[in-house]
PDB file of C-alpha atoms and ligand atoms in Angstrom:
ATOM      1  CA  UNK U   1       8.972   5.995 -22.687  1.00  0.00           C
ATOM      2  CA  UNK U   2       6.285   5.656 -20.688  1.00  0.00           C
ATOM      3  CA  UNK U   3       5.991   6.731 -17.003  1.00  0.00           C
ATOM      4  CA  UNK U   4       4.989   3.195 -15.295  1.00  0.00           C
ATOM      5  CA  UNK U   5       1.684   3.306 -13.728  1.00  0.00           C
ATOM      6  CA  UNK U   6       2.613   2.673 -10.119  1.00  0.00           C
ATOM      7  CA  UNK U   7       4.965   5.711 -10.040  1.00  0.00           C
ATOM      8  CA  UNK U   8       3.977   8.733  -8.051  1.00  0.00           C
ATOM      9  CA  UNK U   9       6.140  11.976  -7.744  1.00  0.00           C
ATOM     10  CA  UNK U  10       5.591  14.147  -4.709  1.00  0.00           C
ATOM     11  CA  UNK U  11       5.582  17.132  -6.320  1.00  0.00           C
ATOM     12  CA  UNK U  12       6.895  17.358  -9.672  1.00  0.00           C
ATOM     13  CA  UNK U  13       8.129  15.015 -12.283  1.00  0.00           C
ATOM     14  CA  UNK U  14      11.871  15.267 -11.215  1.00  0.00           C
ATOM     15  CA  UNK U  15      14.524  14.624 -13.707  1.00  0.00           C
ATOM     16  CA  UNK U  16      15.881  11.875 -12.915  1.00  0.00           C
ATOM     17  CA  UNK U  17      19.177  11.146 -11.343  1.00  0.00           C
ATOM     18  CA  UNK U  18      21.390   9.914  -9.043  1.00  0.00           C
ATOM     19  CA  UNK U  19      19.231   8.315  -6.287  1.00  0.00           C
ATOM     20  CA  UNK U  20      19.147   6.270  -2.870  1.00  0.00           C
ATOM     21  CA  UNK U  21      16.272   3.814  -2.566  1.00  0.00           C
ATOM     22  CA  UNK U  22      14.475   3.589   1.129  1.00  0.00           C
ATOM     23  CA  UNK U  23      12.199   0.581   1.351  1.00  0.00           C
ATOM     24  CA  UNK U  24       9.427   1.731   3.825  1.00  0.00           C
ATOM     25  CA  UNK U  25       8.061  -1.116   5.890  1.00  0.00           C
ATOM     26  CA  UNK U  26      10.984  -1.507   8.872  1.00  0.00           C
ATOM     27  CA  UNK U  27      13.314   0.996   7.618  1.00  0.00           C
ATOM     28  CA  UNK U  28      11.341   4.061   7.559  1.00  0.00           C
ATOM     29  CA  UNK U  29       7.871   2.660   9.527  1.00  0.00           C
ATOM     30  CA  UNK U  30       7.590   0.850  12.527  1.00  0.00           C
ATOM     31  CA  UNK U  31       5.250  -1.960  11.673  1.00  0.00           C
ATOM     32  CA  UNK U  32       6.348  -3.482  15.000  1.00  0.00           C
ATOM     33  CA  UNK U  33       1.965  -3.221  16.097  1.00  0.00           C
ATOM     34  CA  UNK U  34       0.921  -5.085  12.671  1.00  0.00           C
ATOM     35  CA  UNK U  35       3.299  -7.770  12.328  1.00  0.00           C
ATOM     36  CA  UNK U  36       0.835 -10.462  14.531  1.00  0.00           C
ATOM     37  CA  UNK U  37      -1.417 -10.080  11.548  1.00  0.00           C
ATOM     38  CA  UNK U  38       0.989 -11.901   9.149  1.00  0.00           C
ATOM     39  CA  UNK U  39       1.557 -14.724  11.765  1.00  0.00           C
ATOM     40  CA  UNK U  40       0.806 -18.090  10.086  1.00  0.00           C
ATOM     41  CA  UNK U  41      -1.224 -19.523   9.348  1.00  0.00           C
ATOM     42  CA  UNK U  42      -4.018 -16.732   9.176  1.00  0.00           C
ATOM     43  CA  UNK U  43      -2.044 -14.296   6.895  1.00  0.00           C
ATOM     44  CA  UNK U  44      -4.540 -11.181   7.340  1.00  0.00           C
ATOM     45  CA  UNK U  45      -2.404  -9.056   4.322  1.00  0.00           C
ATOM     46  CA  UNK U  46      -5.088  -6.573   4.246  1.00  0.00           C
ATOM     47  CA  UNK U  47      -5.750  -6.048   7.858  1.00  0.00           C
ATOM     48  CA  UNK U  48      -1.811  -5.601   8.022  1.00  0.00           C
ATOM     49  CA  UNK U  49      -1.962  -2.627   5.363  1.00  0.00           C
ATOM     50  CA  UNK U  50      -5.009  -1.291   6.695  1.00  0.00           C
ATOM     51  CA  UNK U  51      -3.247  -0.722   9.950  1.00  0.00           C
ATOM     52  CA  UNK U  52       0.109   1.246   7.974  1.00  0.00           C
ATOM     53  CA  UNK U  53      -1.454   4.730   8.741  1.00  0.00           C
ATOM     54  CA  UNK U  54      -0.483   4.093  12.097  1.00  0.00           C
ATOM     55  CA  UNK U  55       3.440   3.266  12.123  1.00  0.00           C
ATOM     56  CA  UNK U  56       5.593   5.261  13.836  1.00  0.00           C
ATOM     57  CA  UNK U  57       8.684   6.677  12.007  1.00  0.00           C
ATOM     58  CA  UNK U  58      12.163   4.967  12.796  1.00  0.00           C
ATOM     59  CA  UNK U  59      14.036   8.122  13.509  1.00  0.00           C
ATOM     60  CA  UNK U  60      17.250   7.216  13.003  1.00  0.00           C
ATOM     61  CA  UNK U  61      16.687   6.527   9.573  1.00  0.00           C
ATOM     62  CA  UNK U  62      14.547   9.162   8.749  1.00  0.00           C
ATOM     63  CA  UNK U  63      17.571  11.131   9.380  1.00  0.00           C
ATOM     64  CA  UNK U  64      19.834   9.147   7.401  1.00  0.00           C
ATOM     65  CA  UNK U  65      17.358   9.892   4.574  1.00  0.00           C
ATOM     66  CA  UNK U  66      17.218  13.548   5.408  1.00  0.00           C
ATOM     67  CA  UNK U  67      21.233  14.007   5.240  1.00  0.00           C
ATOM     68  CA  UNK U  68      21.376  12.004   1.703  1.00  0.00           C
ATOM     69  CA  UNK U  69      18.026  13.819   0.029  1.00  0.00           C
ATOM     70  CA  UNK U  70      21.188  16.954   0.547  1.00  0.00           C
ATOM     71  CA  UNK U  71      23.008  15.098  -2.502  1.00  0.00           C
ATOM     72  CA  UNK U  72      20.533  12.553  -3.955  1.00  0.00           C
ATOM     73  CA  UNK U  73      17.022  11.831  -5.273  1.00  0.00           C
ATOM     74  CA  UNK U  74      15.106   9.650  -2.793  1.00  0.00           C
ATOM     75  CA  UNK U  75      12.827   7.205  -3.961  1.00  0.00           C
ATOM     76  CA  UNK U  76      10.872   5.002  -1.725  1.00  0.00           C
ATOM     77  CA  UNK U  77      10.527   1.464  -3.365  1.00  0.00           C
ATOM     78  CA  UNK U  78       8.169  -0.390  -1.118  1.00  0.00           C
ATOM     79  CA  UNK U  79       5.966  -3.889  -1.584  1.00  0.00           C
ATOM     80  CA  UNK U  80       2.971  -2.043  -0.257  1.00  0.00           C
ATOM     81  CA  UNK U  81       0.038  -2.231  -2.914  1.00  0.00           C
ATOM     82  CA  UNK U  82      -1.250   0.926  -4.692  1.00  0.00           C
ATOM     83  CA  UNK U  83      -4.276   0.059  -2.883  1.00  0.00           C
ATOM     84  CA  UNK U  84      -3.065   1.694   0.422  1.00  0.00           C
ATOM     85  CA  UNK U  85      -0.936   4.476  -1.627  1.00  0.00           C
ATOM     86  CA  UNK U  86      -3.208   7.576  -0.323  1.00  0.00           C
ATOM     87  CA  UNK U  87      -2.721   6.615   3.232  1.00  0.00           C
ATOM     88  CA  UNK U  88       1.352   5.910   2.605  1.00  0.00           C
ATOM     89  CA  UNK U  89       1.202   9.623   1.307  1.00  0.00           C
ATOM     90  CA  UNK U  90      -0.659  11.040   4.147  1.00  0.00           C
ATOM     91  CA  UNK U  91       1.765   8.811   6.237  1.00  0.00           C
ATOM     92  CA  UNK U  92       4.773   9.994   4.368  1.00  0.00           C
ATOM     93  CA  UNK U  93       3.149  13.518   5.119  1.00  0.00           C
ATOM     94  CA  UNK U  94       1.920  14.044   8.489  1.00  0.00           C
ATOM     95  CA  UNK U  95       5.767  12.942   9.560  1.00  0.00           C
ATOM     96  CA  UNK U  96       7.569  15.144   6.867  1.00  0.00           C
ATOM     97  CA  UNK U  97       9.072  12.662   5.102  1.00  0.00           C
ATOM     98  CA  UNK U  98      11.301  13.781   2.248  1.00  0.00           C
ATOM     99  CA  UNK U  99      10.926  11.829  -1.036  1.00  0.00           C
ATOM    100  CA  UNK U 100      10.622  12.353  -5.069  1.00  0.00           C
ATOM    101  CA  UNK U 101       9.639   9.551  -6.179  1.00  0.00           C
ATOM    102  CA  UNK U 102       7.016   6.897  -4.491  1.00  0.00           C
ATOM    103  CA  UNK U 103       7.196   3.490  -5.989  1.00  0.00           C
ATOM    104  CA  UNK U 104       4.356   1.022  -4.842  1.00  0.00           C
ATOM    105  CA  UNK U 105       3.573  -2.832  -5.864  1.00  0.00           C
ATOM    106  CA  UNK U 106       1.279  -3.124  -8.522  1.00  0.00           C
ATOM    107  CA  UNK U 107      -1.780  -4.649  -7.110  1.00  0.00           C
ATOM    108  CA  UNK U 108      -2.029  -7.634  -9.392  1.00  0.00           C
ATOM    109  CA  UNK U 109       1.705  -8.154  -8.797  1.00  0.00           C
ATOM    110  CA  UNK U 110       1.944 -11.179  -6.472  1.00  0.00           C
ATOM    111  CA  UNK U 111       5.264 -11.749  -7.322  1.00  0.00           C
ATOM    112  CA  UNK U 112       7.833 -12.035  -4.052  1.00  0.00           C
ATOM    113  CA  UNK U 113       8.911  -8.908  -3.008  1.00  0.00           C
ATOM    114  CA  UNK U 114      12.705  -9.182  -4.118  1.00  0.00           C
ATOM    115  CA  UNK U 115      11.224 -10.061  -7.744  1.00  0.00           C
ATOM    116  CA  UNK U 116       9.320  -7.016  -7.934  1.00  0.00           C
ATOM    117  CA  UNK U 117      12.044  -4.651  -6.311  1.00  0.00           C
ATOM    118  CA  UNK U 118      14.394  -5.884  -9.404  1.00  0.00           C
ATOM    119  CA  UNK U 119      11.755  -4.968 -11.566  1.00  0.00           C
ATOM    120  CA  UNK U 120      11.929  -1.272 -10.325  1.00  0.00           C
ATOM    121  CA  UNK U 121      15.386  -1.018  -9.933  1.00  0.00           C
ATOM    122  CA  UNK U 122      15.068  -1.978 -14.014  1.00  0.00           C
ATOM    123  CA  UNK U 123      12.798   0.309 -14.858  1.00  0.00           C
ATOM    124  CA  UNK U 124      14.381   3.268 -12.649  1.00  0.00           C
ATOM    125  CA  UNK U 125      17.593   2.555 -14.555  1.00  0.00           C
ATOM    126  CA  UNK U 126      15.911   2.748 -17.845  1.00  0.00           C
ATOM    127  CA  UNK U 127      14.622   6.085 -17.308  1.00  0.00           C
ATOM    128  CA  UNK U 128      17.892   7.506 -15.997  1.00  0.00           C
ATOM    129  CA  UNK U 129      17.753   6.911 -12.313  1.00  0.00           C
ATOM    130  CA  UNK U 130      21.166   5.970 -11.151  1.00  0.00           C
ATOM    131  CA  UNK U 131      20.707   4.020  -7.831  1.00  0.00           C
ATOM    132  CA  UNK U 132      24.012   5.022  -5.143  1.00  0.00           C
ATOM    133  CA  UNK U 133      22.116   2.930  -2.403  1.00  0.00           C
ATOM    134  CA  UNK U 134      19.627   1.020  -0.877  1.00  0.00           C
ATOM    135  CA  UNK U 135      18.287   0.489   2.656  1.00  0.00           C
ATOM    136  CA  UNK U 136      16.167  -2.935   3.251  1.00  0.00           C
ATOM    137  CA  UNK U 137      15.341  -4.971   6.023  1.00  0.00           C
ATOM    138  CA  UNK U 138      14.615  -8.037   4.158  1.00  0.00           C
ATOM    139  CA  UNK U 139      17.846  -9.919   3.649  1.00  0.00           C
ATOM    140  CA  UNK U 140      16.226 -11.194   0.353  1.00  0.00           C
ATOM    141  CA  UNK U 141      16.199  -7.700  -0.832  1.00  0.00           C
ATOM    142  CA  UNK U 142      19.515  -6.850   0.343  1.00  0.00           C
ATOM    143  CA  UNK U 143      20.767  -9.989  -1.788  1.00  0.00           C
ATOM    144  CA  UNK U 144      18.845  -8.550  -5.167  1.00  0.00           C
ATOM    145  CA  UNK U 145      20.393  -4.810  -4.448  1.00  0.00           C
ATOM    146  CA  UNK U 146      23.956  -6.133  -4.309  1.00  0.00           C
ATOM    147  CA  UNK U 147      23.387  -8.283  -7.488  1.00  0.00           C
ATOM    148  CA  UNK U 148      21.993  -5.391  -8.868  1.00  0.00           C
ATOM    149  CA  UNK U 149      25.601  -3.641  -8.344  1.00  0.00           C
ATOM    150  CA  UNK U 150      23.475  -1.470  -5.817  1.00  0.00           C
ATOM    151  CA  UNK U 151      25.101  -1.148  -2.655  1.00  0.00           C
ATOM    152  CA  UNK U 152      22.846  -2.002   0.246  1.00  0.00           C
ATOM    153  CA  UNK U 153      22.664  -1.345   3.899  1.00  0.00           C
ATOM    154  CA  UNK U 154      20.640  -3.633   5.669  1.00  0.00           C
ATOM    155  CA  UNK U 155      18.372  -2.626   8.507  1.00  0.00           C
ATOM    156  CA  UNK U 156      17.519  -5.026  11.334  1.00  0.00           C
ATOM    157  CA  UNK U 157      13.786  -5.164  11.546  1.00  0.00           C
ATOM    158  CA  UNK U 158      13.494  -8.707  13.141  1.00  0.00           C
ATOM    159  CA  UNK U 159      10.430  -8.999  11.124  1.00  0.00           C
ATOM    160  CA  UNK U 160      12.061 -11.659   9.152  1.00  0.00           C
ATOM    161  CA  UNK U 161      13.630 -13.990  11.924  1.00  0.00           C
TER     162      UNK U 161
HETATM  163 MG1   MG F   1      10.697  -3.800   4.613  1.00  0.00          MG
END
């Protein structure tokens, strides 16, 4: 089988196993400064991605990530396009975030997020990922986790009120 395209492993292709998930945007990266660029009705989605490399980390869940990657695979399953995917790494980087596997939104994929997330649950299943958990501040997300039979905890970003 075929590795999909918008898969990148930090270091080495990991065999794949028992995993959590971390969505990135309000879980793991304050995009608290960039949200005023996705106010309607002058959607600026590129400006907003542009501006990633400059999140702040949410430490509390950084930490939550650091005691699982003890026990689990962590993959980071996040709607940002492969477009920004060298600044997400530098990101991921410069504020030593653990992960194995990067998962990114394909950039023709304008699907809504929760439609693409089920896609890479899928296709982490099919090549032997077992997902434990999932952390997602998008309750739309948290929804397609659970019906998933993914357990989900659900982070209160407030960018979705
Ligand atoms: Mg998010």
């Amino acid at each position: 089988m075929e590795i999909p395209s918008n898969w990148w492993w930090r270091e080495q292709v990991a065999d794949p196993a028992a995993c959590a998930i971390f969505d990135m945007d309000g879980v793991l990266s304050d995009a608290t400064g960039r949200q005023h660029l996705l106010t309607w009705p002058r959607r600026d989605w590129d400006a907003f991605f542009a501006a990633a490399g400059s999140d702040t980390v949410f430490g509390d869940t950084a930490t939550m990530l650091d005691l699982l990657a003890a026990s689990l695979q962590i993959v980071l399953v996040t709607a940002r396009p492969i477009s920004i995917r060298s600044d997400t790494t530098d990101w991921l980087a410069r504020h030593e975030i653990t992960y194995d596997l990067l998962v990114m939104r394909p950039d023709m994929d304008r699907r809504a997020s929760s439609a693409y997330k089920k896609t890479a649950v899928d296709e982490l299943r099919s090549f032997g990922f077992d997902p434990r958990i999932a952390f997602e501040d998008d309750v739309r997300n948290v929804e397609m986790f659970r019906s998933r039979g993914v357990p989900c905890v659900y982070i209160h970003s407030g960018y979705y009120d």
